[in-house]
Tab-separated table of C-alpha atoms in Angstrom:
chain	number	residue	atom	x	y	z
Z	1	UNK	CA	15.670	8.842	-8.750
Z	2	UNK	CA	18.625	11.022	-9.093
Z	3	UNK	CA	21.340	7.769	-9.104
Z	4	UNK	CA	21.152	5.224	-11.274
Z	5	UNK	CA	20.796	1.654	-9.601
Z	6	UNK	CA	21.404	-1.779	-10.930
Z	7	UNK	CA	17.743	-3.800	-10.814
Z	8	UNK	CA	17.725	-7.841	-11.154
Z	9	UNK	CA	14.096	-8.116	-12.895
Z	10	UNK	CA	12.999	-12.065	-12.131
Z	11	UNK	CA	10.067	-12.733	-15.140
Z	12	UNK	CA	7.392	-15.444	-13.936
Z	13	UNK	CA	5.356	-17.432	-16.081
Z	14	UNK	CA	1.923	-15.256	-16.231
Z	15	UNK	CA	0.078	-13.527	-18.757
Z	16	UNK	CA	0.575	-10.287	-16.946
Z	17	UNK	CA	4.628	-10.488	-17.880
Z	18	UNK	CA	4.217	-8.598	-20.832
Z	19	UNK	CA	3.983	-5.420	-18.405
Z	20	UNK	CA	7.753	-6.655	-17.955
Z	21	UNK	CA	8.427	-4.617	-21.422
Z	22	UNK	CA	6.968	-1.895	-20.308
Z	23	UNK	CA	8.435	-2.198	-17.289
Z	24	UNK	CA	11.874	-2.297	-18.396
Z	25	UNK	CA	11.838	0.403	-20.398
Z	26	UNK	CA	10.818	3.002	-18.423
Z	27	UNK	CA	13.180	2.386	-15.623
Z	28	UNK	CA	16.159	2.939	-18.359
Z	29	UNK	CA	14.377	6.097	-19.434
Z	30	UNK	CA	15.388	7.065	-15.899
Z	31	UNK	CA	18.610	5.830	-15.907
Z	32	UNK	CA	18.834	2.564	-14.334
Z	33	UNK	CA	20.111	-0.869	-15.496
Z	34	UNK	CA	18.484	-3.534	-16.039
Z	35	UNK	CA	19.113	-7.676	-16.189
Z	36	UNK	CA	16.521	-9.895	-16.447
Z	37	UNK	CA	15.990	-13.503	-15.505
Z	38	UNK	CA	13.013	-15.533	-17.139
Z	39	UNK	CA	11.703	-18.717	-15.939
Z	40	UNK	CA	10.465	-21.496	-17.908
Z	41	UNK	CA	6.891	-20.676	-17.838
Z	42	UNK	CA	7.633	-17.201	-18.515
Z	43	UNK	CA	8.727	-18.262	-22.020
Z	44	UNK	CA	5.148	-19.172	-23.004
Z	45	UNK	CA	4.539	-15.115	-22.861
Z	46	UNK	CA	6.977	-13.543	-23.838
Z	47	UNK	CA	10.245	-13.887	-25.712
Z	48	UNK	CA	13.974	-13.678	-24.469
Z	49	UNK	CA	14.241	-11.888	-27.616
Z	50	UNK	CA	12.265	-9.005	-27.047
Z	51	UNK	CA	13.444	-8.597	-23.170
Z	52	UNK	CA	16.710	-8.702	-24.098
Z	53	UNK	CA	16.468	-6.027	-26.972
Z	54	UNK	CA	15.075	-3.929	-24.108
Z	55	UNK	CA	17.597	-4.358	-21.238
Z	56	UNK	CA	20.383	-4.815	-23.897
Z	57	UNK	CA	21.749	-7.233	-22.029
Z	58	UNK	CA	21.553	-11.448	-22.617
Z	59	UNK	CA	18.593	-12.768	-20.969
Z	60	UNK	CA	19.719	-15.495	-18.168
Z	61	UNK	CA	17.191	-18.827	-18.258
Z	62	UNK	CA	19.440	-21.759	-16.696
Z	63	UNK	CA	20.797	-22.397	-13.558
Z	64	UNK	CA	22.790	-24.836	-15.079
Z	65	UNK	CA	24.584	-22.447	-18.347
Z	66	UNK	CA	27.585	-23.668	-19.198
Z	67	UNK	CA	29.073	-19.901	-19.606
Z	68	UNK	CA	27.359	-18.838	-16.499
Z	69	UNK	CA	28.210	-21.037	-14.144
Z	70	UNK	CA	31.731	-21.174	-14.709
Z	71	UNK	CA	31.998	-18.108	-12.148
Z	72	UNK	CA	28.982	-19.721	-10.122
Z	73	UNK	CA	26.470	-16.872	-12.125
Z	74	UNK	CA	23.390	-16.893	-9.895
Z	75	UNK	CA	26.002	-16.052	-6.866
Z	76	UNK	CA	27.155	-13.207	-8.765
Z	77	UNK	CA	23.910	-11.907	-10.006
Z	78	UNK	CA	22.674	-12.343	-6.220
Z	79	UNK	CA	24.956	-9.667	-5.368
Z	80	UNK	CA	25.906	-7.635	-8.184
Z	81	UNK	CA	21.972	-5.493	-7.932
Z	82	UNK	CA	21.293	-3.030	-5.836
Z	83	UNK	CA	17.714	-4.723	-5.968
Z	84	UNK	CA	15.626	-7.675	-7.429
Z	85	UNK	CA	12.028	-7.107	-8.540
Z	86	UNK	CA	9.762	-10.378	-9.025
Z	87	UNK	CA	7.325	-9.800	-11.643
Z	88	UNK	CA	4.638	-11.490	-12.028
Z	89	UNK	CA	4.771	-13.450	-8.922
Z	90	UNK	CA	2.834	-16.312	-9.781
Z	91	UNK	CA	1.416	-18.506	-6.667
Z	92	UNK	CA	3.677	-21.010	-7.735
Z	93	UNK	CA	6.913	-18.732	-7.725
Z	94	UNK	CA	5.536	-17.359	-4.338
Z	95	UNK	CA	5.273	-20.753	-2.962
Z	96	UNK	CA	8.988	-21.652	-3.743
Z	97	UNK	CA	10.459	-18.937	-2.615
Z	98	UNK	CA	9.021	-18.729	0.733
Z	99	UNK	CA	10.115	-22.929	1.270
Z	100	UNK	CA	13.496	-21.988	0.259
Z	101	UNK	CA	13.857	-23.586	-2.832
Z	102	UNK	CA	16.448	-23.443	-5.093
Z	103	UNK	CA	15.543	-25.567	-8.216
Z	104	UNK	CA	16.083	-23.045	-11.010
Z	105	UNK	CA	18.439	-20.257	-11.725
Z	106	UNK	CA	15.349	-17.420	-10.074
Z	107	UNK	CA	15.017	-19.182	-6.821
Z	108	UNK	CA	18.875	-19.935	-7.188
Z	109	UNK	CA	19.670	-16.278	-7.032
Z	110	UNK	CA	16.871	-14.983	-4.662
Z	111	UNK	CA	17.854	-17.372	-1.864
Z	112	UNK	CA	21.571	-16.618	-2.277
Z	113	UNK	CA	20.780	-12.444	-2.253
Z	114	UNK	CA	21.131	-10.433	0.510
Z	115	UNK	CA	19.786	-7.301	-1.234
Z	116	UNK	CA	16.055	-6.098	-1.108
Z	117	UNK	CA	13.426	-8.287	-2.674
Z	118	UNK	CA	10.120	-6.073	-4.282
Z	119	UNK	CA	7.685	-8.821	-5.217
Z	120	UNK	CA	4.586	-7.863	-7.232
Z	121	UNK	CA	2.173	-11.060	-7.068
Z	122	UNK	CA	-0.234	-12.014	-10.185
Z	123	UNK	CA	-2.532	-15.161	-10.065
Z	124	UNK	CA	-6.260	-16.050	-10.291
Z	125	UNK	CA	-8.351	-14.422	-7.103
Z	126	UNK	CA	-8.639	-17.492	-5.816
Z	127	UNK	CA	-5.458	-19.382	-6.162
Z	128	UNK	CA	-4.727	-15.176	-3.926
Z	129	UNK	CA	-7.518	-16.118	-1.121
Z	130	UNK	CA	-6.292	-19.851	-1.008
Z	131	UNK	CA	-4.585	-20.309	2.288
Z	132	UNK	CA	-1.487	-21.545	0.903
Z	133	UNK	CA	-0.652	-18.864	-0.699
Z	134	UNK	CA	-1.868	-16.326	2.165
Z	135	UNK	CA	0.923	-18.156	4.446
Z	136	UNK	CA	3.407	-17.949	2.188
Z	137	UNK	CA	2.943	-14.126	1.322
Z	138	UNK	CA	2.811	-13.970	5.563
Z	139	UNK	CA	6.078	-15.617	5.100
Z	140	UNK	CA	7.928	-13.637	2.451
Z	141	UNK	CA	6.639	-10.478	4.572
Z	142	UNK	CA	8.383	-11.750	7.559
Z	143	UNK	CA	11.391	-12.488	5.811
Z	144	UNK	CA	11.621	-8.505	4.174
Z	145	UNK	CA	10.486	-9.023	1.362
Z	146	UNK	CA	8.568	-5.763	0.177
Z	147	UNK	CA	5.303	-6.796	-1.591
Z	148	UNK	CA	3.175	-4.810	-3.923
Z	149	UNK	CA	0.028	-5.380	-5.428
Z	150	UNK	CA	-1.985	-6.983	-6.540
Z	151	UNK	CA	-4.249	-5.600	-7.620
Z	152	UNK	CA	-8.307	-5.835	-8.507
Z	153	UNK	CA	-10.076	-5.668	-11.248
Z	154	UNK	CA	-11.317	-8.178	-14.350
Z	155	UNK	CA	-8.489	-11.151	-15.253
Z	156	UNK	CA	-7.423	-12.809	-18.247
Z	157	UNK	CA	-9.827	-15.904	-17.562
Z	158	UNK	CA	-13.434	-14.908	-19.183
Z	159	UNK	CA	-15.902	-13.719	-16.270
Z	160	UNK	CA	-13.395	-13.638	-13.445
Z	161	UNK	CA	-12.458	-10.357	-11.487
Z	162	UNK	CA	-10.866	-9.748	-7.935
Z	163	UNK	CA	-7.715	-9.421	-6.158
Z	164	UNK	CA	-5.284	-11.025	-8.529
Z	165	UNK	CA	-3.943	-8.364	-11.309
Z	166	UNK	CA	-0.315	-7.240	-11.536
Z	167	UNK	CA	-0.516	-3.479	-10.311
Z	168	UNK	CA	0.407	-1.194	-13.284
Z	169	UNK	CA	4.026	-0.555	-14.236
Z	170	UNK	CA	3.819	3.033	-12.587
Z	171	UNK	CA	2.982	2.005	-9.141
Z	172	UNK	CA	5.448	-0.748	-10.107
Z	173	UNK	CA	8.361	1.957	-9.959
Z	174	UNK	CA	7.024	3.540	-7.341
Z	175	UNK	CA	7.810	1.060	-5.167
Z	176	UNK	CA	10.585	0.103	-6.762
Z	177	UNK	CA	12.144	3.621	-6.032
Z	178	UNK	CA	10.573	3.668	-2.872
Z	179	UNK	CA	12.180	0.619	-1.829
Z	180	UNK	CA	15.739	2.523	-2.632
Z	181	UNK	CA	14.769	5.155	-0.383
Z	182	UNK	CA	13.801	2.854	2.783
Z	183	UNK	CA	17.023	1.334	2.164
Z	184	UNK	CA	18.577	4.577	2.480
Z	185	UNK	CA	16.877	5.757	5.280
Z	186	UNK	CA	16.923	2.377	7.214
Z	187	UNK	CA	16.645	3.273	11.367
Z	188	UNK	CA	15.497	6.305	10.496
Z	189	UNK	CA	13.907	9.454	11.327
Z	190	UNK	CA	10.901	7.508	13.376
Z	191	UNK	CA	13.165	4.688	14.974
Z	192	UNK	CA	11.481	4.453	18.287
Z	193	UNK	CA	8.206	5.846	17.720
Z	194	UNK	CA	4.650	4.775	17.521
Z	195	UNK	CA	2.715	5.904	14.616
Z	196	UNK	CA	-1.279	4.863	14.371
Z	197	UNK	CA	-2.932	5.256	11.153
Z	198	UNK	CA	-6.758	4.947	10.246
Z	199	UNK	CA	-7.696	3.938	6.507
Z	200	UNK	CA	-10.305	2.656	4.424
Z	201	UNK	CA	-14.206	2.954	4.967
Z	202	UNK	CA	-16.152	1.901	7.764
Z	203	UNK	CA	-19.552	-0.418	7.011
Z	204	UNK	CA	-22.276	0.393	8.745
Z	205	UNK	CA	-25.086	-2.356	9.041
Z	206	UNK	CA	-28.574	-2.117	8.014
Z	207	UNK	CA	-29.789	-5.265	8.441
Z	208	UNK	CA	-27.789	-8.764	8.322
Z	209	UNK	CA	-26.762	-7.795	4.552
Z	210	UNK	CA	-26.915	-4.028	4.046
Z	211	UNK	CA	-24.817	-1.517	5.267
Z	212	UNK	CA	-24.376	2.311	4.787
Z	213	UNK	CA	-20.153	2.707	3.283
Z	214	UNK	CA	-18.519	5.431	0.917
Z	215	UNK	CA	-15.811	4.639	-2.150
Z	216	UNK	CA	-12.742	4.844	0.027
Z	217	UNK	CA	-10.248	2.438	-1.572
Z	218	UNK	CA	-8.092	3.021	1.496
Z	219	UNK	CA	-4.954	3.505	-0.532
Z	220	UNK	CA	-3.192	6.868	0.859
Z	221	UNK	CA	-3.962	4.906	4.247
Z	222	UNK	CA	-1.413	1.905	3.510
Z	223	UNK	CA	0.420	4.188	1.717
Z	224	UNK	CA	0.884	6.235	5.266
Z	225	UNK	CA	1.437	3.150	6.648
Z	226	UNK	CA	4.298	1.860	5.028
Z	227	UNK	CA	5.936	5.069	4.735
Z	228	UNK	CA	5.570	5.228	8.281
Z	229	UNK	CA	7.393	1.702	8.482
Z	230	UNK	CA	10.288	2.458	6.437
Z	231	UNK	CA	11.267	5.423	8.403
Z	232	UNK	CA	11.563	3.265	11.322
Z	233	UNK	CA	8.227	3.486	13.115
Z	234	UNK	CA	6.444	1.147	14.709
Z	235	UNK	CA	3.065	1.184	13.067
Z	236	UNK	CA	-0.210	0.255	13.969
Z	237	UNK	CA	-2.600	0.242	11.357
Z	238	UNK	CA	-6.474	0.549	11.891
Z	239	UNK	CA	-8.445	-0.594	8.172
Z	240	UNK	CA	-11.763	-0.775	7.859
Z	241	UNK	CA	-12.944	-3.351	5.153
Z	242	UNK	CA	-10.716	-2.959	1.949
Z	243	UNK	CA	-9.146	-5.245	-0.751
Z	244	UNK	CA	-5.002	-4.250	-0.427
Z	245	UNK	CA	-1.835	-6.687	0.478
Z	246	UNK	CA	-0.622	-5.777	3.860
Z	247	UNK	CA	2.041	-3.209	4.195
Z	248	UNK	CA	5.139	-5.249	5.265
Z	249	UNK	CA	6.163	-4.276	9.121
Z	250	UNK	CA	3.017	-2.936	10.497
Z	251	UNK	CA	0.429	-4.403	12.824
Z	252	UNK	CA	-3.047	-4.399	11.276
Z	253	UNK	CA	-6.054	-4.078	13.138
Z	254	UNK	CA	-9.375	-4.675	11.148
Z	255	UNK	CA	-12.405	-3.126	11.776
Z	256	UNK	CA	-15.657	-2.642	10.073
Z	257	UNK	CA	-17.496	-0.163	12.062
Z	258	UNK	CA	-16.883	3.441	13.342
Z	259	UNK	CA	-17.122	2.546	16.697
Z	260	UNK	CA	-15.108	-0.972	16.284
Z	261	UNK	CA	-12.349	1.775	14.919
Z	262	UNK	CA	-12.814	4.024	17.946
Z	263	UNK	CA	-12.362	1.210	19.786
Z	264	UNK	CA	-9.246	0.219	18.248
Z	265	UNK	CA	-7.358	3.382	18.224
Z	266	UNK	CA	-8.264	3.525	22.055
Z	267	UNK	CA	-6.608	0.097	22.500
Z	268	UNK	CA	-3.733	1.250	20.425
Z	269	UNK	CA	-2.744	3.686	22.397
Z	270	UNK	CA	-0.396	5.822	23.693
Z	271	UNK	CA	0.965	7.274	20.589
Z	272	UNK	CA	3.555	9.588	19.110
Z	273	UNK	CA	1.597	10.050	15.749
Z	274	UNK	CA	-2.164	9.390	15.198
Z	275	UNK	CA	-3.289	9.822	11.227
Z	276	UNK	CA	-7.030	9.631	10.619
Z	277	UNK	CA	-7.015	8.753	6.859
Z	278	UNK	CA	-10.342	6.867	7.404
Z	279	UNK	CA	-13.055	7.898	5.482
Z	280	UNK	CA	-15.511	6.989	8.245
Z	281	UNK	CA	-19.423	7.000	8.329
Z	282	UNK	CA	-20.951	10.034	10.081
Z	283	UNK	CA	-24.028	8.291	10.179
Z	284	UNK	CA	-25.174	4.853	11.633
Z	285	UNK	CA	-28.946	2.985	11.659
Z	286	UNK	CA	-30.191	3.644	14.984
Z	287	UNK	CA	-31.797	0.237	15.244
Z	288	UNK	CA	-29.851	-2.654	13.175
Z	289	UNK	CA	-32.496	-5.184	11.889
Z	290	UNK	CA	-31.823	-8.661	12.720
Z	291	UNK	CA	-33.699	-10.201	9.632
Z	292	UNK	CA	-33.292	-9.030	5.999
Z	293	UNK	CA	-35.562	-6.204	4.894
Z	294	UNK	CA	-38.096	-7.580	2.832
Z	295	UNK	CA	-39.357	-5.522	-0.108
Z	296	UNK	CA	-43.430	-4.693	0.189
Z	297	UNK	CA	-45.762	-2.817	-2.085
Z	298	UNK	CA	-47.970	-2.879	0.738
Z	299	UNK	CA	-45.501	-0.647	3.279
Z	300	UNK	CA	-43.111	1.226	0.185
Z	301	UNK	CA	-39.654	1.987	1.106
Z	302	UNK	CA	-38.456	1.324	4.413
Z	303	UNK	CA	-37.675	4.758	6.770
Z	304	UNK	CA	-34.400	4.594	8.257
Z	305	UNK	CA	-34.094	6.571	11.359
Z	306	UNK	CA	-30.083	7.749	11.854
Z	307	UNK	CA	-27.623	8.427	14.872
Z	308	UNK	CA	-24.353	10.298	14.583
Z	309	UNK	CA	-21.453	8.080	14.954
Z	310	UNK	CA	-18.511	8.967	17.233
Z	311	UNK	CA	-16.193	11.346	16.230
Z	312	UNK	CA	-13.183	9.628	16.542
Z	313	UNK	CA	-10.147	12.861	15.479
Z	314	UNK	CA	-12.153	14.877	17.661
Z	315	UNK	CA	-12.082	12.464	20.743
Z	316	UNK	CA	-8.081	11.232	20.743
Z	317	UNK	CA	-7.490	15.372	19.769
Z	318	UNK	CA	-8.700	16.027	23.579
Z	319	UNK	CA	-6.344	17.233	25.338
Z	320	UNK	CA	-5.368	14.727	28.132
Z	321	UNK	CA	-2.487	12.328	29.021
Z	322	UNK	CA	-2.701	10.299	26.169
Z	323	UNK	CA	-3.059	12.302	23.565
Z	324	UNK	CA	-0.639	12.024	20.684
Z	325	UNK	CA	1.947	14.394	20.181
Z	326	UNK	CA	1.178	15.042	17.038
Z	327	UNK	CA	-2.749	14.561	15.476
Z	328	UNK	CA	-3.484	14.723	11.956
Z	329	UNK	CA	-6.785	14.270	10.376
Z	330	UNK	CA	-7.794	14.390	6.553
Z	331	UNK	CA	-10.588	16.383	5.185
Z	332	UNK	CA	-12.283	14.778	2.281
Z	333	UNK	CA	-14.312	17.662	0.651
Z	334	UNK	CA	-16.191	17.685	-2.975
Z	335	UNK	CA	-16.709	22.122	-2.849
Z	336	UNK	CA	-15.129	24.487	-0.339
Z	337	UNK	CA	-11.526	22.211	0.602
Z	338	UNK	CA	-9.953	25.194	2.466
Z	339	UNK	CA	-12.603	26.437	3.862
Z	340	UNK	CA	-13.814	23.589	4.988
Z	341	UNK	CA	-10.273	22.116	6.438
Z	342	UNK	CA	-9.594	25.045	8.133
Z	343	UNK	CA	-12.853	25.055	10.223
Z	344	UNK	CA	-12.122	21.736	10.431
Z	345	UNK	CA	-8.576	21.992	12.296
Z	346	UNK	CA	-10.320	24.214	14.505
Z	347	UNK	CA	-13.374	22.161	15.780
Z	348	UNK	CA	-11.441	18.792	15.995
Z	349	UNK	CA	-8.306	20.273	17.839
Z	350	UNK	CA	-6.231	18.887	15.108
Z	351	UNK	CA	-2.508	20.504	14.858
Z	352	UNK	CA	-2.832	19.595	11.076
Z	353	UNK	CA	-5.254	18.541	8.637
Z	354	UNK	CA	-4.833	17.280	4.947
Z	355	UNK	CA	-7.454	18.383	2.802
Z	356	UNK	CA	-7.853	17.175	-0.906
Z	357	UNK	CA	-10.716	17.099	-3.395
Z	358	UNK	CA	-12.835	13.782	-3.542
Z	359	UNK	CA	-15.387	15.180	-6.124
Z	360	UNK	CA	-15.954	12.232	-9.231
Z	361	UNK	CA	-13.647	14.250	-11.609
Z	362	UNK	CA	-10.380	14.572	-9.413
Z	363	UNK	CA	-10.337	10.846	-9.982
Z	364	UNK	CA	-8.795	10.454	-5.917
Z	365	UNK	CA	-11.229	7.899	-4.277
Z	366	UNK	CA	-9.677	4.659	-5.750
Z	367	UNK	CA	-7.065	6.351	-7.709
Z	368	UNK	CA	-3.105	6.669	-7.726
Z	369	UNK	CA	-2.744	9.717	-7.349
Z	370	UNK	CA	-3.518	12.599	-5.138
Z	371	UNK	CA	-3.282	16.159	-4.525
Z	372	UNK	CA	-3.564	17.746	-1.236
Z	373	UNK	CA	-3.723	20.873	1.342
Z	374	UNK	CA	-1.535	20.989	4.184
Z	375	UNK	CA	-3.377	23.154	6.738
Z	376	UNK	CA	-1.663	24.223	10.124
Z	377	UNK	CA	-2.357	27.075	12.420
Z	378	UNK	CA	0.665	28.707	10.431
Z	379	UNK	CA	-1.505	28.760	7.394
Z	380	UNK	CA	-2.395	26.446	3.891
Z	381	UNK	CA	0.513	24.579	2.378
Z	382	UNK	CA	-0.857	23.693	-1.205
Z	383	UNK	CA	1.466	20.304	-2.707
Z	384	UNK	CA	1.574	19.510	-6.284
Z	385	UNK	CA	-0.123	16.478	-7.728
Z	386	UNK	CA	1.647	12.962	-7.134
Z	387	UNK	CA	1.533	9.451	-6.119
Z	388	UNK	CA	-0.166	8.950	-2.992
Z	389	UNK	CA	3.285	7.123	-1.817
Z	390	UNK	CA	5.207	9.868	-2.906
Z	391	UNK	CA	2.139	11.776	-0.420
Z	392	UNK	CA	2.505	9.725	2.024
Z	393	UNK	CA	6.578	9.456	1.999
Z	394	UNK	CA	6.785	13.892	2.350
Z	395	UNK	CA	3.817	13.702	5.041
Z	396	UNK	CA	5.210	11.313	7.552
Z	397	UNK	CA	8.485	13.030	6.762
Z	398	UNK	CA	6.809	16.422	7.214
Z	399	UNK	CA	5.519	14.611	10.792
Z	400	UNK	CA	8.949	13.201	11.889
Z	401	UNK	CA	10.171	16.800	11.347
Z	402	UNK	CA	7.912	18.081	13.947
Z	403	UNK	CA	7.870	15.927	16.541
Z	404	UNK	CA	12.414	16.760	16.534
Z	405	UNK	CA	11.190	20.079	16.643
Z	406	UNK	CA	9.292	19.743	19.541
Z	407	UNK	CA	11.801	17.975	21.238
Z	408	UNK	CA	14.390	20.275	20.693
Z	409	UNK	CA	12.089	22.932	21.786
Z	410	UNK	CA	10.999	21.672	25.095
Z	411	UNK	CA	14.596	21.034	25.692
């Protein structure tokens, strides 16, 4: 970020707020300020000491401090940030904010802001998939509240792993920075539009418990999506079977098969944008068995006999009434990217693809980061490496670009 911007960091009470030091000091290496407010639990993990030898400011604890609330403090410190990060959001926190409750000095000062809210969650997986908590995160979405994370992998109990980690402090900022920038852009360049976005694998069944999938995490997907949503589209988005929070602002359609997703994007339409970011099966079990497949020594290994799925860029890339304005497909290649993404654009009808490399060693499928190919019938626009927000952000950008240049064209 080029300006420097006043953050109100809220610290929960979970083992993942020492990421909070971290946190904190990298957004003053780039130049913001930082306050911090710690609840009670949080002080079981780490120390107001230590956070406020980082922000170098005095750590606020009590609703009720003497000093404080002399000028009514959680009023001021409700509108004296340009944003408020919670993190860790523990179910608990997450709960009481989305009933309204002010009975400490952090729910205090988030139900008297008016300034944007980025909430990163943190809790067991299954206090995540309890109900409770999946109503309340509805709720907090529904309110504006920009949610990130969490995300999965192995927690702090022995034995346990799922959706439930604090993202890392990078992806963090990210969407701390990126929340600056919808804020900036607010009704913006996509007001009025309808955007639909594909992400995420498709499963294809075998029998009642296999099916044939790839390693798409579905991450430059949402990423698309909520880019989309923060330049003012509306956004439908069409995920096959991935573990992510919901972009705030966007309808989600979930699907597990290629032809379910066909399907969708049918039902979805007509549209001003269509991004295929799906990573969908080309191949599906001609015959789905209704019972398990048993192992035998007797028969060996079962034969599989395939069928092409439908090839869904291709299909809404007809030309025809209700076809897009504007289709963009990805090309997810492991040897070959430009060649193959160019012979790609051609056969689909595409007016752009986005090619990147998906081999093991790029590190792309399930990582942070991506670097990609613009290809056009004006040629190959090669972008550095970055965030796949940052990715998504230029793209839809790139995209909002075109379609005023269309406009402006056929006027």
């Amino acid at each position: 970020m080029s300006s420097a911007k006043r953050i109100l960091l809220i610290i929960g009470g979970g083992i993942a707020a020492y990421k909070c030091l971290d946190l904190i000091r990298r957004l003053r290496e780039r130049g913001h300020s930082v306050r911090a407010v710690m609840t009670k639990a949080a002080h079981h993990f780490v120390t107001p000491l230590s956070v406020g030898a980082l922000t170098n400011e005095r750590v606020l604890t009590d609703l009720f401090d003497l000093d404080e609330e002399r000028e009514i403090g959680h009023i001021r410190l409700a509108r004296d940030s340009d944003l408020i990060v919670v993190a860790p959001a523990t179910a608990d926190l997450i709960a009481r904010m989305a009933g309204g409750h002010a009975d400490d000095l952090a729910t205090a000062v988030l139900l008297a802001t008016e300034k944007p809210v980025v909430l990163a969650p943190a809790m067991n997986p299954a206090m995540w998939r309890n109900p409770a908590t999946r109503r309340n995160v509805a709720q907090l979405k529904a309110d504006g509240v920009r949610i990130i994370g969490p995300a999965v992998g192995e927690m702090a109990e022995r034995g346990e792993a799922g959706p439930g980690r604090l993202v890392e402090v990078p992806e963090l900022i990210a969407a701390i920075e990126g929340a600056f920038e919808a804020g900036a852009s607010r009704g913006g360049v996509l007001e009025g539009r309808h955007v639909i976005i594909t992400s995420g694998p498709t499963h294809e069944p075998i029998d009642p418990i296999r099916y044939l999938a790839n390693r798409s995490s579905g991450k430059q997907g949402f990423e698309l999506a909520t880019a989309a949503a923060e330049l003012g589209a509306r956004v439908t988005l069409i995920t096959g079977p991935v573990s992510l929070s919901e972009p705030a602002g966007v309808e989600i359609v979930r699907i597990k098969t290629a032809a379910e997703m066909l399907e969708a994007v049918k039902a979805a339409l007509p549209a001003d944008i269509a991004v295929f970011a799906a990573a969908v099966a080309d191949w599906r079990v001609e015959t789905i068995q209704t019972e398990k497949i048993k192992k035998s020594e007797k028969t060996g290994a079962p034969t599989l006999s395939l069928t092409e799925n439908p090839d869904i860029l291709k299909m809404i890339a007809r030309p025809g009434p209700e076809r897009p304005r504007l289709v963009i497909g990805f090309a997810a290649e492991t040897q070959n990217v430009l060649t193959h993404a160019q012979a790609k654009l051609k056969s689909k009808r595409a007016d752009w693809i986005v090619a990147n490399d998906v081999s093991p060693s790029s590190g792309v499928m399930g990582g942070e980061n991506n670097t990609v190919h613009l290809i056009t019938a004006s040629g190959v626009e090669s972008w550095p490496e970055m965030s796949k927000a940052k990715v998504a952000r230029k793209l839809m950008e790139r995209a909002a670009e075109q379609l005023h240049a269309k406009r402006t064209a056929a006027e």
